[in-house]
mmCIF file of C-alpha atoms and ligand atoms in Angstrom:
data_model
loop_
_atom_site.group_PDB
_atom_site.id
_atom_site.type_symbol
_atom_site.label_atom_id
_atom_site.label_comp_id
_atom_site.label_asym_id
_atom_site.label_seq_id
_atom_site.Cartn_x
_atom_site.Cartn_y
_atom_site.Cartn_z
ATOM 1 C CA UNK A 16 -8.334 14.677 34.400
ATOM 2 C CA UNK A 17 -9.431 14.298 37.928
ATOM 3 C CA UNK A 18 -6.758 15.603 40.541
ATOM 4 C CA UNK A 19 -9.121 15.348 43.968
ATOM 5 C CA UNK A 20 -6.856 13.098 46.343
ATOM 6 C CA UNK A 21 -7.675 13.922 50.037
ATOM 7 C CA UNK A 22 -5.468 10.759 51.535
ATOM 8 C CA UNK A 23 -2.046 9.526 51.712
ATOM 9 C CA UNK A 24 -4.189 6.211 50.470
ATOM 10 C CA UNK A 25 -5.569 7.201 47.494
ATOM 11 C CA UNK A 26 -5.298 6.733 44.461
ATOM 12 C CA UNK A 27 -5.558 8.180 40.546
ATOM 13 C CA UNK A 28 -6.911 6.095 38.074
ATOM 14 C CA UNK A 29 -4.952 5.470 35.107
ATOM 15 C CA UNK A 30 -6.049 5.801 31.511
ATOM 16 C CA UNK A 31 -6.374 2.035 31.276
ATOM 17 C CA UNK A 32 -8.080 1.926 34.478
ATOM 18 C CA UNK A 33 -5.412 0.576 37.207
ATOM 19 C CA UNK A 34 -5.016 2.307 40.255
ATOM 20 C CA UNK A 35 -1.906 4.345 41.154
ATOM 21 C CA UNK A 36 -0.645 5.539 44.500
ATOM 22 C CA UNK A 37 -0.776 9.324 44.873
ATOM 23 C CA UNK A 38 2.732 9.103 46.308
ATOM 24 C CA UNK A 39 5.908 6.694 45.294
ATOM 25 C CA UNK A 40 9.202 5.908 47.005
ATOM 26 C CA UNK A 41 12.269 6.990 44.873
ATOM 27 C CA UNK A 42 15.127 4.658 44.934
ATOM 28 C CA UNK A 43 17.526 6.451 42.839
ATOM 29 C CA UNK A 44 21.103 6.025 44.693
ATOM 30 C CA UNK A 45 19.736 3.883 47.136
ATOM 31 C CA UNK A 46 21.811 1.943 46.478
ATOM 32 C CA UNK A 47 24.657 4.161 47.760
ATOM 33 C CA UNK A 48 24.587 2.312 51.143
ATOM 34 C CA UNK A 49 22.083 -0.241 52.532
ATOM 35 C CA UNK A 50 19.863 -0.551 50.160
ATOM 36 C CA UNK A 51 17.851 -2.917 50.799
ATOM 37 C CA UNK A 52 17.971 -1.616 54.406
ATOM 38 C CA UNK A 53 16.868 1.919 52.932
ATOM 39 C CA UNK A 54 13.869 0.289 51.596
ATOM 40 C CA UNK A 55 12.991 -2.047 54.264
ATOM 41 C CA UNK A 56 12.851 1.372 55.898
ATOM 42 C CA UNK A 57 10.269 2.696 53.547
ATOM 43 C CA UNK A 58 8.316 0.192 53.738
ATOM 44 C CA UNK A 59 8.137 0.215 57.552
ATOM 45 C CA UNK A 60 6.959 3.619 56.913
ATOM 46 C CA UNK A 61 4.427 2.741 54.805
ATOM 47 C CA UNK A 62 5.156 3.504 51.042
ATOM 48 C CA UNK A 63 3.804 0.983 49.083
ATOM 49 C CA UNK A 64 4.863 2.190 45.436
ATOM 50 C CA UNK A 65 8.170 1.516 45.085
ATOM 51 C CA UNK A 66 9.811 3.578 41.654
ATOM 52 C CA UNK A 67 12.681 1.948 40.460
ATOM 53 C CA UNK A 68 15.614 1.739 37.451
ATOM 54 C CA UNK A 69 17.729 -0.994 35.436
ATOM 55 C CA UNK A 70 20.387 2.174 35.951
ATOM 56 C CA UNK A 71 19.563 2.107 39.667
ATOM 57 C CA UNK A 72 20.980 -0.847 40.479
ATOM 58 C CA UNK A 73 18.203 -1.376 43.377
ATOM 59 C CA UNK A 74 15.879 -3.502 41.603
ATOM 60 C CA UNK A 75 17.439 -7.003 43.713
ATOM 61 C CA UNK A 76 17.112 -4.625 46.922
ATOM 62 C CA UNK A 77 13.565 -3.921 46.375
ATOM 63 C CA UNK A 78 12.963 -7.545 46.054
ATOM 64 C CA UNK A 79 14.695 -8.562 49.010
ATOM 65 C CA UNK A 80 12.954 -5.693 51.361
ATOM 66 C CA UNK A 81 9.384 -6.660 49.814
ATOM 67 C CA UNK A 82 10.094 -10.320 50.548
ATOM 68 C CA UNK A 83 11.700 -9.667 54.110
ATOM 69 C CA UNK A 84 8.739 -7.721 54.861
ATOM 70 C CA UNK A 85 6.545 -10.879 54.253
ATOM 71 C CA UNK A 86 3.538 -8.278 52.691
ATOM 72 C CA UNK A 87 2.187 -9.623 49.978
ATOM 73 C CA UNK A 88 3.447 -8.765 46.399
ATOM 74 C CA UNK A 89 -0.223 -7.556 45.240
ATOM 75 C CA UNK A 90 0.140 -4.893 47.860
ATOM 76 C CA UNK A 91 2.599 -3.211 46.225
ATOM 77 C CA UNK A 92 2.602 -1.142 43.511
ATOM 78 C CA UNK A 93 6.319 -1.601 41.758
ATOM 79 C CA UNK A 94 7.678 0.756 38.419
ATOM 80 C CA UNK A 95 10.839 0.316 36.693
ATOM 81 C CA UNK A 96 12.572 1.459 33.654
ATOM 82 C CA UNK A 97 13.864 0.827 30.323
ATOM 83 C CA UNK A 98 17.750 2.390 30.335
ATOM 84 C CA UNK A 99 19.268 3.769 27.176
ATOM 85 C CA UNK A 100 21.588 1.233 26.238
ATOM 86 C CA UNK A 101 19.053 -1.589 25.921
ATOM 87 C CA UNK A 102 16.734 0.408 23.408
ATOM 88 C CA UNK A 103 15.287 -1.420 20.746
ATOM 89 C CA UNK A 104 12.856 -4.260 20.343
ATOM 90 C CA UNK A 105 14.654 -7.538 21.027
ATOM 91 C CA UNK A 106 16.493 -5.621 23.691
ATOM 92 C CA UNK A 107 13.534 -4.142 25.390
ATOM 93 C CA UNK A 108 12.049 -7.889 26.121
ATOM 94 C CA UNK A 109 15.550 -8.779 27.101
ATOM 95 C CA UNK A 110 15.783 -6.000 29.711
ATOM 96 C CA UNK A 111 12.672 -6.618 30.785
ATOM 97 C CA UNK A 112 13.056 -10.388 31.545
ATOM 98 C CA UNK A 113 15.919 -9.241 33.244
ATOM 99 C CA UNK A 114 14.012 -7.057 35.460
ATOM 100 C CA UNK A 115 11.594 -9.337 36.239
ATOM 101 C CA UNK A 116 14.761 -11.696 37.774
ATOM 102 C CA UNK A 117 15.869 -8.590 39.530
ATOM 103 C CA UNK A 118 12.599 -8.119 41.056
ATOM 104 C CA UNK A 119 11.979 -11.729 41.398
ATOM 105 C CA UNK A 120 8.243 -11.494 40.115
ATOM 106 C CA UNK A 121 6.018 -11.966 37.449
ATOM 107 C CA UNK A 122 5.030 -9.075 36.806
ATOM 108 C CA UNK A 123 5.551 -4.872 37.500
ATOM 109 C CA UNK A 124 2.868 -2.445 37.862
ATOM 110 C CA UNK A 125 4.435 -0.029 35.783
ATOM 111 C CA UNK A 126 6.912 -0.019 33.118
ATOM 112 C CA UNK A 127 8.669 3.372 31.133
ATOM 113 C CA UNK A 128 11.030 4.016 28.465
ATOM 114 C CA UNK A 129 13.558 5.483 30.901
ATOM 115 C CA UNK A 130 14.512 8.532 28.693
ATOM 116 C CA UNK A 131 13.332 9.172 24.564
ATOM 117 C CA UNK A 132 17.180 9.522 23.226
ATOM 118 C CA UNK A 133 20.079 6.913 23.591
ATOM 119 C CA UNK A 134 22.131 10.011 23.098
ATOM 120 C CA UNK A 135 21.502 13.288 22.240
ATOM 121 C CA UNK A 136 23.191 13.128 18.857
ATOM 122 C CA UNK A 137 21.324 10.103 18.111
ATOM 123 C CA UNK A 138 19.111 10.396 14.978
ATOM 124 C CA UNK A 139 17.068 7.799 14.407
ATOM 125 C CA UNK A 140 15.437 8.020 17.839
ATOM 126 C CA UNK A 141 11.823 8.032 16.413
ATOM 127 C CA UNK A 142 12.150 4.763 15.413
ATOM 128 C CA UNK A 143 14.185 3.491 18.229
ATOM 129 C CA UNK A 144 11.057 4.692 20.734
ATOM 130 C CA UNK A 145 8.581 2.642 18.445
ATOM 131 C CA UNK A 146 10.376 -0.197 18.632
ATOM 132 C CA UNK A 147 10.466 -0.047 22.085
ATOM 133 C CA UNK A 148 7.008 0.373 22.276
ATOM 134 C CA UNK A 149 5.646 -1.897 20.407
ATOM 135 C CA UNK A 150 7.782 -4.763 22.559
ATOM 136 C CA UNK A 151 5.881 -2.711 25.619
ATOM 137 C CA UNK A 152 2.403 -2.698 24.371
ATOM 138 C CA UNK A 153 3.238 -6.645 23.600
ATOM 139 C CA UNK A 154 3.976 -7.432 27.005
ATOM 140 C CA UNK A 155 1.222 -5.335 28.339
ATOM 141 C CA UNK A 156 -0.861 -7.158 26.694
ATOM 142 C CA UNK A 157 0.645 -11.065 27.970
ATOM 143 C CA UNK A 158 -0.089 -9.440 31.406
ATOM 144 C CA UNK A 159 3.602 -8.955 32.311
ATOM 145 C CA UNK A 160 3.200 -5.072 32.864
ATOM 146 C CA UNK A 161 0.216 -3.535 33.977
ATOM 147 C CA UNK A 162 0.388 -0.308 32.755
ATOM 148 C CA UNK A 163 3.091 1.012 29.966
ATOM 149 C CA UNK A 164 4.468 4.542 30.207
ATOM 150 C CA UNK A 165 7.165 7.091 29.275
ATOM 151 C CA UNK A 166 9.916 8.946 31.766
ATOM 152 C CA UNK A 167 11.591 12.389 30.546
ATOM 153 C CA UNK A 168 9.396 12.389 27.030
ATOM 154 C CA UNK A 169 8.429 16.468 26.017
ATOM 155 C CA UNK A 170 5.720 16.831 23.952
ATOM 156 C CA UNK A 171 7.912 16.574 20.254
ATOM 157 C CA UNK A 172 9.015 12.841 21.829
ATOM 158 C CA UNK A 173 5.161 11.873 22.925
ATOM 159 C CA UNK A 174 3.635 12.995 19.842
ATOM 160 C CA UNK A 175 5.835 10.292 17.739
ATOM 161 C CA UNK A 176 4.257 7.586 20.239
ATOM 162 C CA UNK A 177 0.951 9.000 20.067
ATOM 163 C CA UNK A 178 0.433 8.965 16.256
ATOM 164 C CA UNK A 179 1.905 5.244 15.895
ATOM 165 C CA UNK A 180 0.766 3.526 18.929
ATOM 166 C CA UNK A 181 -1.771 0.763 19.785
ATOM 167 C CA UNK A 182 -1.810 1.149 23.047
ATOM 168 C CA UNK A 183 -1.265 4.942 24.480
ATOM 169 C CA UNK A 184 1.349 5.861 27.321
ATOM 170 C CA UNK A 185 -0.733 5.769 31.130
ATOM 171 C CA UNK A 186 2.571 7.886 32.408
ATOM 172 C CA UNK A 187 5.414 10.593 32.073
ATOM 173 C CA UNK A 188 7.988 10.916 34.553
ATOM 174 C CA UNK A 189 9.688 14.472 34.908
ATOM 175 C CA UNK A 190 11.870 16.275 36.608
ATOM 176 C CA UNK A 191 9.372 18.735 38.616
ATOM 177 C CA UNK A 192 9.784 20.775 41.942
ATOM 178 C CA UNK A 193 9.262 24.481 42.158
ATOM 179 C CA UNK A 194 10.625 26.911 39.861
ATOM 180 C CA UNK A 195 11.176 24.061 37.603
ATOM 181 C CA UNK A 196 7.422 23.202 36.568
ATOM 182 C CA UNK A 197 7.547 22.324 32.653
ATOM 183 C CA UNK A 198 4.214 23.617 32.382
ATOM 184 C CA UNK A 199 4.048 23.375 28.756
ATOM 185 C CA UNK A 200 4.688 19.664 29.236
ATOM 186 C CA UNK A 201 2.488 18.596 32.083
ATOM 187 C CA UNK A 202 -0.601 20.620 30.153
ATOM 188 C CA UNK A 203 0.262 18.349 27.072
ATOM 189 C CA UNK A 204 -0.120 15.264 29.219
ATOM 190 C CA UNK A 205 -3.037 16.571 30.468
ATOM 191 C CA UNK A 206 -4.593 16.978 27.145
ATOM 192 C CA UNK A 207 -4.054 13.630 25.902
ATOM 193 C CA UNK A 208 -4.713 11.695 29.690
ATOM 194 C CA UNK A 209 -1.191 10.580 30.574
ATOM 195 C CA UNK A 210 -0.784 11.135 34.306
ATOM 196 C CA UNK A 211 2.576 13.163 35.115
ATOM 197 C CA UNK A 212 5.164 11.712 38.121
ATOM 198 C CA UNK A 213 7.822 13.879 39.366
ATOM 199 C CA UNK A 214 11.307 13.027 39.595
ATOM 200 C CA UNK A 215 13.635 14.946 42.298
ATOM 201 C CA UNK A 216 10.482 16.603 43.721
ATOM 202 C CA UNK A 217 12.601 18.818 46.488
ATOM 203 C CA UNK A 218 15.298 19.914 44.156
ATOM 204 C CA UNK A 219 18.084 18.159 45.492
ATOM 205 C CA UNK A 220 17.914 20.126 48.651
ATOM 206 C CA UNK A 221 18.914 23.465 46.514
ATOM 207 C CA UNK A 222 15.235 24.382 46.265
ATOM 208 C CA UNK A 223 14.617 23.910 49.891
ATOM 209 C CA UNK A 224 16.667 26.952 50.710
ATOM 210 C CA UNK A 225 15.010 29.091 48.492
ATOM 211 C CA UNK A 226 13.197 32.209 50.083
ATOM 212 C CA UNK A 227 9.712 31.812 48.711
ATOM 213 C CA UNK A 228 9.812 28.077 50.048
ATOM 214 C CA UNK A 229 11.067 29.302 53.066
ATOM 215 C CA UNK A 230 8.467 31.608 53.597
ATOM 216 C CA UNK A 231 5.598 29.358 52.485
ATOM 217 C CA UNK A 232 7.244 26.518 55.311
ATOM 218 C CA UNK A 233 6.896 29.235 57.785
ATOM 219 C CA UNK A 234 3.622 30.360 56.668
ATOM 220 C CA UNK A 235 1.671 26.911 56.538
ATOM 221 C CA UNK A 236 3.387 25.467 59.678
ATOM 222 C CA UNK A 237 5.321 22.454 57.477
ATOM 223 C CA UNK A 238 8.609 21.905 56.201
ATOM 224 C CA UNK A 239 10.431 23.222 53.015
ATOM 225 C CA UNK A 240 10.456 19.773 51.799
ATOM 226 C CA UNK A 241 6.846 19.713 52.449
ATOM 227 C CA UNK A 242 5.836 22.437 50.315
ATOM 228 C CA UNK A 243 7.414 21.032 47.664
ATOM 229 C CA UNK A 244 5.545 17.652 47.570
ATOM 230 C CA UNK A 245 2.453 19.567 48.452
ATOM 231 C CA UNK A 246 3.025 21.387 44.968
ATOM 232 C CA UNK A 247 2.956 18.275 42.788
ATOM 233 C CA UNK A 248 0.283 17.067 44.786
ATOM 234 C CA UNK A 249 -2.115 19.996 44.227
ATOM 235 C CA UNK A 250 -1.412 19.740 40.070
ATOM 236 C CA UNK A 251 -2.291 16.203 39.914
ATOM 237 C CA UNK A 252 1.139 14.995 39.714
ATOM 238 C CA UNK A 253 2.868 11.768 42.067
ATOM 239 C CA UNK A 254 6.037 12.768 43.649
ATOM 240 C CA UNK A 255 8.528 10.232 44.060
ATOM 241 C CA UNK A 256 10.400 11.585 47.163
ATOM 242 C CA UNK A 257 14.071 9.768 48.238
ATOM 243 C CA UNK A 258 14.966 10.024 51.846
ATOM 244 C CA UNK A 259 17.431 7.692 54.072
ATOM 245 C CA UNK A 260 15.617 8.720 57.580
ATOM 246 C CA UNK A 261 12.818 7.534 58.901
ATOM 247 C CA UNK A 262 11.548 10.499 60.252
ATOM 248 C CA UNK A 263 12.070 12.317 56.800
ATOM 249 C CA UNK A 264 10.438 8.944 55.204
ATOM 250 C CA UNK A 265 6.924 9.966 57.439
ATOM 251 C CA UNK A 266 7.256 13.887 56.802
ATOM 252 C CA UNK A 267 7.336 13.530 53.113
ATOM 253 C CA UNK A 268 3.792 11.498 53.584
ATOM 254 C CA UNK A 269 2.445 14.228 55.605
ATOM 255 C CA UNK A 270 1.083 16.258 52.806
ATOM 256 C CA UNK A 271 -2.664 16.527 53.321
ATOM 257 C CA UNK A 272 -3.137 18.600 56.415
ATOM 258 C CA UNK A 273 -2.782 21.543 54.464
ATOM 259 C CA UNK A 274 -3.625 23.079 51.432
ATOM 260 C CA UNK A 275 -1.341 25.843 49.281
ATOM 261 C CA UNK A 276 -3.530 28.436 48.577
ATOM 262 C CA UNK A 277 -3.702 29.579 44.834
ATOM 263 C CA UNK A 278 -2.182 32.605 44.931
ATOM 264 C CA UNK A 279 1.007 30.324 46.787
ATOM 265 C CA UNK A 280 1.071 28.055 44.271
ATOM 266 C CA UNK A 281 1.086 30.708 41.182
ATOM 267 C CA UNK A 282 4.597 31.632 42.999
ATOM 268 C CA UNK A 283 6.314 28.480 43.585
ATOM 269 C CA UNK A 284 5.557 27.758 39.518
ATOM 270 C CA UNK A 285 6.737 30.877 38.544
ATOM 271 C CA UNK A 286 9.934 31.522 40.927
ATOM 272 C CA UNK A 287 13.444 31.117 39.799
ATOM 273 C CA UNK A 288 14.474 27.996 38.266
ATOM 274 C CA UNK A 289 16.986 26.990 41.247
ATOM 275 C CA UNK A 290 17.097 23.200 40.934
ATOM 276 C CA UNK A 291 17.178 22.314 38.160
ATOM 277 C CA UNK A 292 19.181 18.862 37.691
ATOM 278 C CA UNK A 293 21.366 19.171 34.577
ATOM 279 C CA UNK A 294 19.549 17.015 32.810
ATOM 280 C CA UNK A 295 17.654 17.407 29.501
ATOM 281 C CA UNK A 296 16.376 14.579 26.749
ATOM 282 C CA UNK A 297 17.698 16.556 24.054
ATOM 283 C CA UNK A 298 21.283 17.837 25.925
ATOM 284 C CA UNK A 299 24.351 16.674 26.677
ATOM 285 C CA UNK A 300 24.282 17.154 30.344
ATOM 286 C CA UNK A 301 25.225 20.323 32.510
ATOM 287 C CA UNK A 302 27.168 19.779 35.492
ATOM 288 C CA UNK A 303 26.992 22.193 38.650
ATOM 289 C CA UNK A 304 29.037 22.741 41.428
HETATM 290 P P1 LIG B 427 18.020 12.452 53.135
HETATM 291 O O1 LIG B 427 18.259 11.095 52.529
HETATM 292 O O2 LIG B 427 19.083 12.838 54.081
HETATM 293 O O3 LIG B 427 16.626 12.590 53.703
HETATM 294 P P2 LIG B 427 15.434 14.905 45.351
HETATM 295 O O4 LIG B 427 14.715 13.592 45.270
HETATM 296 O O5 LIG B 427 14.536 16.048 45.122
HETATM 297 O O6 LIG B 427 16.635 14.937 44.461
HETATM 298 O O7 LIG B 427 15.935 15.090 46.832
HETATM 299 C C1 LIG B 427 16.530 14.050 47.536
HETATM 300 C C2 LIG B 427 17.235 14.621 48.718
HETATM 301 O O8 LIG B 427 16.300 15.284 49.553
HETATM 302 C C3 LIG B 427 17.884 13.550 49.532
HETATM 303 O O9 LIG B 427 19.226 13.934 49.620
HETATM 304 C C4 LIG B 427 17.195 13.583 50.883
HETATM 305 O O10 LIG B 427 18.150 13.508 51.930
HETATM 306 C C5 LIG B 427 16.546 14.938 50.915
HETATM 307 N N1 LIG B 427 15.273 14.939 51.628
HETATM 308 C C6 LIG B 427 14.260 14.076 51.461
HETATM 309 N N2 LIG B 427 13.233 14.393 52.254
HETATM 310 C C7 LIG B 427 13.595 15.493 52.951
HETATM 311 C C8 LIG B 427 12.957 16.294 53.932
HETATM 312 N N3 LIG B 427 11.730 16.036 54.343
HETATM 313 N N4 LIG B 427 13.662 17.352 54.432
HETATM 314 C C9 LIG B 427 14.910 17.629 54.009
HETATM 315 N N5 LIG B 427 15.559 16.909 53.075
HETATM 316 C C10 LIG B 427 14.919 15.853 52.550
#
């Protein structure tokens, strides 16, 4: 897969040939506030791919900061998600429609089973991600969503859409910052050309305190926060960083001036695992303090 980005501006080409910013806005609990405020913001700073949820509630607020901003739609490059409890085939195109109200358009850029399991006890899941898929590929193909993908799918879940699918997943969004790299699943993506997005790129902050990305801040003149995006960046992966500030907004685009040298970037895969969210497809979720 080709990983060379050299701009804030550029983009990857998916496997079905659309164009995808190197860098996304993460709504996630944007909502907890001004939202549409918050992404007003954002846009004033310049992000033009905007990743959003049914579950985040911020799907309305993106609408009203993209119309507010009076850019036009085409500009921007919109992705939102398929939550667990509308999984199935009539429920996916319900969901959907819905999202399209939310977002008061006709169409998103991107579209992704949110996660592969309604549940982690659930069984028939297999099934339950083909159905969903096949109402996907069907309104990929009316032109409603211009590229179909998958969000916090490991290799076991993508195989099962792989071997039944017409039309293949462009995307998988994980949880990825340093010392939590799931190597084994980004090389799988690689392998069968399905561009990798990171959720909760800086580790919720916990990662930003860690030594090694302490040191590395230090040592290439940048912020911990910094290093962190710089590390999806250099593996070929979109970050989708969340900030309320302004300032913090531009910093977290600021990720080309400098490069992680190998030997860096060998450590920040392979330190601790120190942020690590809680959450796992497969898991009931852990809880930290
Ligand atoms: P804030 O909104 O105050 O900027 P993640 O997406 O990895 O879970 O991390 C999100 C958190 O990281 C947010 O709480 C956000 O706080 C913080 N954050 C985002 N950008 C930066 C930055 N450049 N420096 C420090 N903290 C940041």
């Amino acid at each position: 897969m080709e990983n060379k980005i050299k701009d804030i501006n550029d983009c990857y080409t998916l496997n079905n040939g659309v164009k995808i910013p190197c860098v996304a806005y993460g709504t996630y609990k944007a909502a907890d506030g001004k939202s549409a405020e918050i992404i007003r913001t954002a846009i004033e700073a310049g992000y033009r791919y905007f990743d959003t949820a049914a579950f985040y509630h911020t799907e309305e607020y993106l609408a009203e900061a993209i119309k507010e901003s009076g850019i036009p739609r085409e500009e921007f490059f919109i992705a939102s998600k398929l939550w667990k409890d509308d999984m199935g085939y009539e429920e996916t195109k319900k969901a959907f429609a819905e999202t399209l109200r939310n977002l008061q358009t006709d169409y998103v850029d991107l579209y992704l089973i949110h996660w592969p399991l309604p549940a982690p006890d659930y069984k028939d899941w297999k099934r339950l991600d083909l159905d969903c898929w096949r109402a996907m590929e069907e309104l990929y193909e009316e032109g409603k969503i211009k590229a179909i993908g998958l969000s916090n799918f490991l290799p076991h879940h993508i195989e099962n859409i792989l071997e039944h699918c017409k039309i293949k997943p462009a995307v998988n969004q994980l949880e990825i910052h340093p010392g939590y790299s799931q190597e084994a699943a980004v090389r799988y993506c690689e392998e069968h050309d399905i561009r990798v997005q990171a959720w909760s790129p800086i580790g919720r902050q916990r990662v930003l305190k860690e030594e090694l990305v302490v040191e590395l801040a230090e040592k290439y003149h940048v912020s911990p926060a910094q290093i962190c995006l710089r590390y999806s960046v250099q593996r070929g992966i979109i970050p989708l960083p969340k900030s309320s500030s302004m300032e913090r907004m531009i910093q977290n685009q600021d990720l080309f001036s400098f490069e992680i040298e190998k030997e860096d970037m060998y450590r920040l895969e392979t330190m601790p695992q120190a942020g690590w969210s809680g959450e796992h497809p497969d898991r009931e979720r852990v809880y930290f303090e």
